[in-house]
PDB file of C-alpha atoms in Angstrom:
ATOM      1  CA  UNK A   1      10.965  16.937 -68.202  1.00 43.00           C
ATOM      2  CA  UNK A   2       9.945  15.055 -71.949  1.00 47.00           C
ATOM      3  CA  UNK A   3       6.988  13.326 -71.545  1.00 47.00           C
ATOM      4  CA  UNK A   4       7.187   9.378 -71.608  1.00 48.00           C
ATOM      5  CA  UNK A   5       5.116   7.112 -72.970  1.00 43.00           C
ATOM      6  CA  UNK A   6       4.485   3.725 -72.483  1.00 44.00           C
ATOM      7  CA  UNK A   7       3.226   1.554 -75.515  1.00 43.00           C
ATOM      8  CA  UNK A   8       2.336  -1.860 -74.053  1.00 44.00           C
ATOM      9  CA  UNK A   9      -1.242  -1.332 -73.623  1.00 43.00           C
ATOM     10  CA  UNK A  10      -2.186   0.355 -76.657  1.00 44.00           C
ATOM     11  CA  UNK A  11      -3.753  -2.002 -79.085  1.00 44.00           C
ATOM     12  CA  UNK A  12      -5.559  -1.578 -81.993  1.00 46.00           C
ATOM     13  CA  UNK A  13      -8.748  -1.294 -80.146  1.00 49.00           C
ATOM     14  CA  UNK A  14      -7.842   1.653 -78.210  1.00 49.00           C
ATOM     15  CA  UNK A  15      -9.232   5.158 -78.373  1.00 53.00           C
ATOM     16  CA  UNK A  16      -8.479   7.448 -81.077  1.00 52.00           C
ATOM     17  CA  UNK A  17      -6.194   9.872 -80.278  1.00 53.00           C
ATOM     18  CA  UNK A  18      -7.273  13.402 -80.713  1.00 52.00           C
ATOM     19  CA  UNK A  19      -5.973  15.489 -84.012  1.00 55.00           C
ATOM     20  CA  UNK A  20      -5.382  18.328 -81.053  1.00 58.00           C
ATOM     21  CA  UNK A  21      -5.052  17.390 -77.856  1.00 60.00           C
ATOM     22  CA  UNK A  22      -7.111  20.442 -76.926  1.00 64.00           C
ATOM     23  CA  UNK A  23     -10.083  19.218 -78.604  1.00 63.00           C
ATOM     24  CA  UNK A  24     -12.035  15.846 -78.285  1.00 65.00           C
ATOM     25  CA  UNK A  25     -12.397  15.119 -81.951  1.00 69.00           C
ATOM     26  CA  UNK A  26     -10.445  12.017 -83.153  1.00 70.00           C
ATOM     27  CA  UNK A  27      -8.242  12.815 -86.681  1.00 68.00           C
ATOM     28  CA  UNK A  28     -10.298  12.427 -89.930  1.00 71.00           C
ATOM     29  CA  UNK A  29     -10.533   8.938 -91.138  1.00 75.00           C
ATOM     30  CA  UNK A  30      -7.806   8.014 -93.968  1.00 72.00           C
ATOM     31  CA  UNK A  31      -9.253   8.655 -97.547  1.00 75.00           C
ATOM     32  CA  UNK A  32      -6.624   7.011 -99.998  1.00 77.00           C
ATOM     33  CA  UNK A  33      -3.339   5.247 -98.872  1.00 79.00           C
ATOM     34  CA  UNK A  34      -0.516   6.525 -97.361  1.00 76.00           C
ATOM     35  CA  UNK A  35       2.543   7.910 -99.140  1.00 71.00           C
ATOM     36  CA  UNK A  36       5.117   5.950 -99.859  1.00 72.00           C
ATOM     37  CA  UNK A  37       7.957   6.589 -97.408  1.00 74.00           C
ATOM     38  CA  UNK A  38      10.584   9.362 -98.093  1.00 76.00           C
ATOM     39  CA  UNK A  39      14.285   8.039 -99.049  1.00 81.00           C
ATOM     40  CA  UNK A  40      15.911  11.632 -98.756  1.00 85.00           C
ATOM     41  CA  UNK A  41      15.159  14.863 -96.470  1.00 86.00           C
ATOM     42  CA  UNK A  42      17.046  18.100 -95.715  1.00 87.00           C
ATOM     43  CA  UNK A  43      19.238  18.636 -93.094  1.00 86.00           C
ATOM     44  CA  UNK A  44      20.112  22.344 -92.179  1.00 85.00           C
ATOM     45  CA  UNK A  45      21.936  24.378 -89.813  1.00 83.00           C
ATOM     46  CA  UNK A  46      22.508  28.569 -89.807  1.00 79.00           C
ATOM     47  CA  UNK A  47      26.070  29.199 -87.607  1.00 77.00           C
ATOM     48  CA  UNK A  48      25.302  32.165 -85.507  1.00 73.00           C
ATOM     49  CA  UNK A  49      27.606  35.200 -85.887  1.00 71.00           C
ATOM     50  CA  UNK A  50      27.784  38.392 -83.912  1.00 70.00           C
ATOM     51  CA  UNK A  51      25.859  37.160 -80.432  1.00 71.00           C
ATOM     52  CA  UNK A  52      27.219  37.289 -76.962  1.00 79.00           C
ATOM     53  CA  UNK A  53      30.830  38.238 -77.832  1.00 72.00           C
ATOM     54  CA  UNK A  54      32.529  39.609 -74.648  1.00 68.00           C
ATOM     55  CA  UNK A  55      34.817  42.721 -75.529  1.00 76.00           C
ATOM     56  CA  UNK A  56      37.906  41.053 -74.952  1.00 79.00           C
ATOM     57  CA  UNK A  57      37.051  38.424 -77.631  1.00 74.00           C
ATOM     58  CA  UNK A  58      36.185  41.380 -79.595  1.00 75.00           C
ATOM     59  CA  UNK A  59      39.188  40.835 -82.014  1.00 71.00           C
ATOM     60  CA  UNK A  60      37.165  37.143 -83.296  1.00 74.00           C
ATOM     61  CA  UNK A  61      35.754  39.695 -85.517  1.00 72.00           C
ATOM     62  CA  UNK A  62      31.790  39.696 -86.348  1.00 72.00           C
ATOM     63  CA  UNK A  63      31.412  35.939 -87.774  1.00 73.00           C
ATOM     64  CA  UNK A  64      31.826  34.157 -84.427  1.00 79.00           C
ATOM     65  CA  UNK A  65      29.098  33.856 -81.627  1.00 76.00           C
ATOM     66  CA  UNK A  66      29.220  32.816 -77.585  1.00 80.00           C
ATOM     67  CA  UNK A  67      32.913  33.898 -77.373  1.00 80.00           C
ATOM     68  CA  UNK A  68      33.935  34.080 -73.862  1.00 79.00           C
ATOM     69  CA  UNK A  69      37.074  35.084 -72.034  1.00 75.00           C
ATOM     70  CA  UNK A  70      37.141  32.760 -69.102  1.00 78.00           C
ATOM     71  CA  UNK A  71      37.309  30.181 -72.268  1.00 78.00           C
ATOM     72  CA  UNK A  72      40.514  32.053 -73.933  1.00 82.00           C
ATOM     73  CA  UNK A  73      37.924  33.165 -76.445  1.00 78.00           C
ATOM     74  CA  UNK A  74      37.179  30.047 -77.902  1.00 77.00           C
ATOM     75  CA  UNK A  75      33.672  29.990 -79.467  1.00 75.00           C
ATOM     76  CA  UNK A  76      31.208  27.963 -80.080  1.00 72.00           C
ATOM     77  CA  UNK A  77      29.585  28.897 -83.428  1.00 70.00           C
ATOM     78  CA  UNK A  78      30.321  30.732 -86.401  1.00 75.00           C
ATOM     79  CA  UNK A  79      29.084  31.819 -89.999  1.00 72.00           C
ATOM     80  CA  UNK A  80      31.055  29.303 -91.784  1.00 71.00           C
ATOM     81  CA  UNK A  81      29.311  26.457 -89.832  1.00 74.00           C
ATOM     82  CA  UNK A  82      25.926  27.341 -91.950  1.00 82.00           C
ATOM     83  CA  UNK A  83      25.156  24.081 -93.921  1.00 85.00           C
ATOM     84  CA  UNK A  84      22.979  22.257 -95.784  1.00 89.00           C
ATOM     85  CA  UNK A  85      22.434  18.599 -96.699  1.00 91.00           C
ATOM     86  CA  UNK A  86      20.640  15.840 -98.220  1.00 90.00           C
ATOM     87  CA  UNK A  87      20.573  12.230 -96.682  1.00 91.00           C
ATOM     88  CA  UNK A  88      19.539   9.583 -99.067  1.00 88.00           C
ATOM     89  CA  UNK A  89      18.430   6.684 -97.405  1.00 88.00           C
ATOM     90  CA  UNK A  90      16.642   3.403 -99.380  1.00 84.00           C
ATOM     91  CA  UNK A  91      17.613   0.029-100.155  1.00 83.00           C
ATOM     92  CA  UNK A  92      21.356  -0.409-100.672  1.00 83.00           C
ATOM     93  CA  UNK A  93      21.703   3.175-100.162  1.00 86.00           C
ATOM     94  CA  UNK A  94      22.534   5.211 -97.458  1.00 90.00           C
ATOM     95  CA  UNK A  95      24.591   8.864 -97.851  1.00 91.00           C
ATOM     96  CA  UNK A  96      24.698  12.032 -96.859  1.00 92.00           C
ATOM     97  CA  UNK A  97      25.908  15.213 -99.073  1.00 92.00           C
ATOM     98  CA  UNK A  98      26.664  18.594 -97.456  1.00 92.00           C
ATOM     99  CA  UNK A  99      27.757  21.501 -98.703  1.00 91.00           C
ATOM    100  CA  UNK A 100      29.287  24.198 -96.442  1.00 87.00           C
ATOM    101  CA  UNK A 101      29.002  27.883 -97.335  1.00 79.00           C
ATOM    102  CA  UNK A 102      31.078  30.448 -96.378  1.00 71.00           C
ATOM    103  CA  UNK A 103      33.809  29.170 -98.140  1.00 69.00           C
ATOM    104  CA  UNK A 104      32.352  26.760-100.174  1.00 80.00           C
ATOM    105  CA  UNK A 105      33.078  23.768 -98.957  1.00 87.00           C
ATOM    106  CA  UNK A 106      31.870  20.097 -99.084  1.00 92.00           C
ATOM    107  CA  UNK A 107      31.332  16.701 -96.920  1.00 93.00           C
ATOM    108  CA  UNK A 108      29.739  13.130 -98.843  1.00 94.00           C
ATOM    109  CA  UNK A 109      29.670  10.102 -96.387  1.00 95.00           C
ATOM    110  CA  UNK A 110      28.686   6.658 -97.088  1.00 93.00           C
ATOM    111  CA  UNK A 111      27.221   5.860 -94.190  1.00 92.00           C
ATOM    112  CA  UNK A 112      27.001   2.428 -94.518  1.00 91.00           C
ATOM    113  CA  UNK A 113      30.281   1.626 -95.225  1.00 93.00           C
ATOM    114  CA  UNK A 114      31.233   4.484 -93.174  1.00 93.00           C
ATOM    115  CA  UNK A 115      28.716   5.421 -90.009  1.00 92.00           C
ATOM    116  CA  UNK A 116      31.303   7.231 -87.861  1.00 94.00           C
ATOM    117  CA  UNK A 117      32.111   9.909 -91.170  1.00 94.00           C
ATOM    118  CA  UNK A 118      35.525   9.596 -91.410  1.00 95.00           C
ATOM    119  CA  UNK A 119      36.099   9.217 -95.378  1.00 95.00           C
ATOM    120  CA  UNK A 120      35.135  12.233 -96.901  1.00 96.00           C
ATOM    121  CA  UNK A 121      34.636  10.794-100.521  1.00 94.00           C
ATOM    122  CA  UNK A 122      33.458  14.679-102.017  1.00 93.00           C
ATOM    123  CA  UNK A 123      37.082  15.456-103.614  1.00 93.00           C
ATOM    124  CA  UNK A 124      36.008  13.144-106.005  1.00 93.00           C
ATOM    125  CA  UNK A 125      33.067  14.806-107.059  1.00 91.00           C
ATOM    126  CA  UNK A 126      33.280  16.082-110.295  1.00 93.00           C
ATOM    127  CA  UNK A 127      31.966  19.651-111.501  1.00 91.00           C
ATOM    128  CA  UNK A 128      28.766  18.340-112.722  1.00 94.00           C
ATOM    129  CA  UNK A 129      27.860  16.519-109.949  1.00 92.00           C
ATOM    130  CA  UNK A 130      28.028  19.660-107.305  1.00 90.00           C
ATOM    131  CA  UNK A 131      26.331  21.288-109.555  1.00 91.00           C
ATOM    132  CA  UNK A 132      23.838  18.842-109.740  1.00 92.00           C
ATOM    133  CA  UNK A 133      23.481  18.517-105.700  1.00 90.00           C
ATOM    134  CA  UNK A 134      23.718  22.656-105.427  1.00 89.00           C
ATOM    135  CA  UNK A 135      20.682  22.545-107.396  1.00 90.00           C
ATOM    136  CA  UNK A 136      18.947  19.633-105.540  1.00 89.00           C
ATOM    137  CA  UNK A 137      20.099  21.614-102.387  1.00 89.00           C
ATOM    138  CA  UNK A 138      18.651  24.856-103.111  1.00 89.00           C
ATOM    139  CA  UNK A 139      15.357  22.966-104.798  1.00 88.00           C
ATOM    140  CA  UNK A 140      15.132  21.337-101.099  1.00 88.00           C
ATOM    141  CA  UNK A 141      15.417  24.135 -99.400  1.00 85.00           C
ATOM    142  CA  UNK A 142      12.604  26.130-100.959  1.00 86.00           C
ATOM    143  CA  UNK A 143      10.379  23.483-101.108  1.00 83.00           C
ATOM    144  CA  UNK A 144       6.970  22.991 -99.266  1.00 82.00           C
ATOM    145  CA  UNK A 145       4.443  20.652 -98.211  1.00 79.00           C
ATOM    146  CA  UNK A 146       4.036  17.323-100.664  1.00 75.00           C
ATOM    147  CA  UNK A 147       6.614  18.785-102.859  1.00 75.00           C
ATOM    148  CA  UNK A 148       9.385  18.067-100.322  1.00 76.00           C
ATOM    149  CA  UNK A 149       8.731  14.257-100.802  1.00 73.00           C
ATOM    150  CA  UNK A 150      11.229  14.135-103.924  1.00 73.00           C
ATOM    151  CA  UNK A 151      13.688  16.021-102.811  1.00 74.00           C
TER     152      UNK A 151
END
């Protein structure tokens, strides 16, 4: 069961809340201001391949995962369901640019004029501009710590 909070009662005068709740010490005090917020972060997913395949689902080959015959061997993940993506988010812009990649394949969603994502808009990408967001992709994903900010 998630634990629920309620926030009514906490006011600015309350406690501070332990750094680790399995220690009494309250966090450090705040030495310079806080960064500014982030307009973009990564979103990632790895499709499993090769787990829980029963042997009469066998013929889904090795890309495909929880295959099961009492389902007519429909499964529920695969390799080609590995993504990775990028949602921009600050004033007057929201999006979100995926690429797919096993075959290369890609998804760009305004999702303010669009929030359900029904209007693909990446065939009119050009060259330069996947190139641009593989780079800005791969860039996110190796990123670390305070680096990850820009993304």
């Amino acid at each position: 069961m998630p634990y629920e909070f309620d926030l009514r009662f906490v006011s600015a005068e309350s406690r501070p809340v332990p750094a680790d709740p399995l220690t009494s010490e309250p966090p450090p005090p705040r030495t310079s201001e806080p960064p500014p917020p982030r307009t973009a972060l990564l979103v990632s997913y790895n499709g499993e391949t090769n787990m829980a395949v029963e042997q009469p689902c066998r013929f889904r080959g090795t890309n495909v995962s929880h295959c099961y015959e009492r389902y007519a061997c429909k499964c529920q993940d695969s390799a080609d369901n590995t993504y990775r993506c990028i949602r921009e988010m600050s004033a007057g812009l929201d999006r979100i640019v995926c690429r797919f990649s096993q075959p290369e394949f890609w998804e760009v969603y305004d999702l303010s004029a669009d929030p359900d994502q029904l209007n693909n808009t990446a065939p009119s990408l050009s060259d330069a501009e996947r190139d641009r967001w593989r780079r800005r992709l791969e860039a996110a994903e190796r990123c670390s710590g305070a680096a990850c900010r820009h993304i």
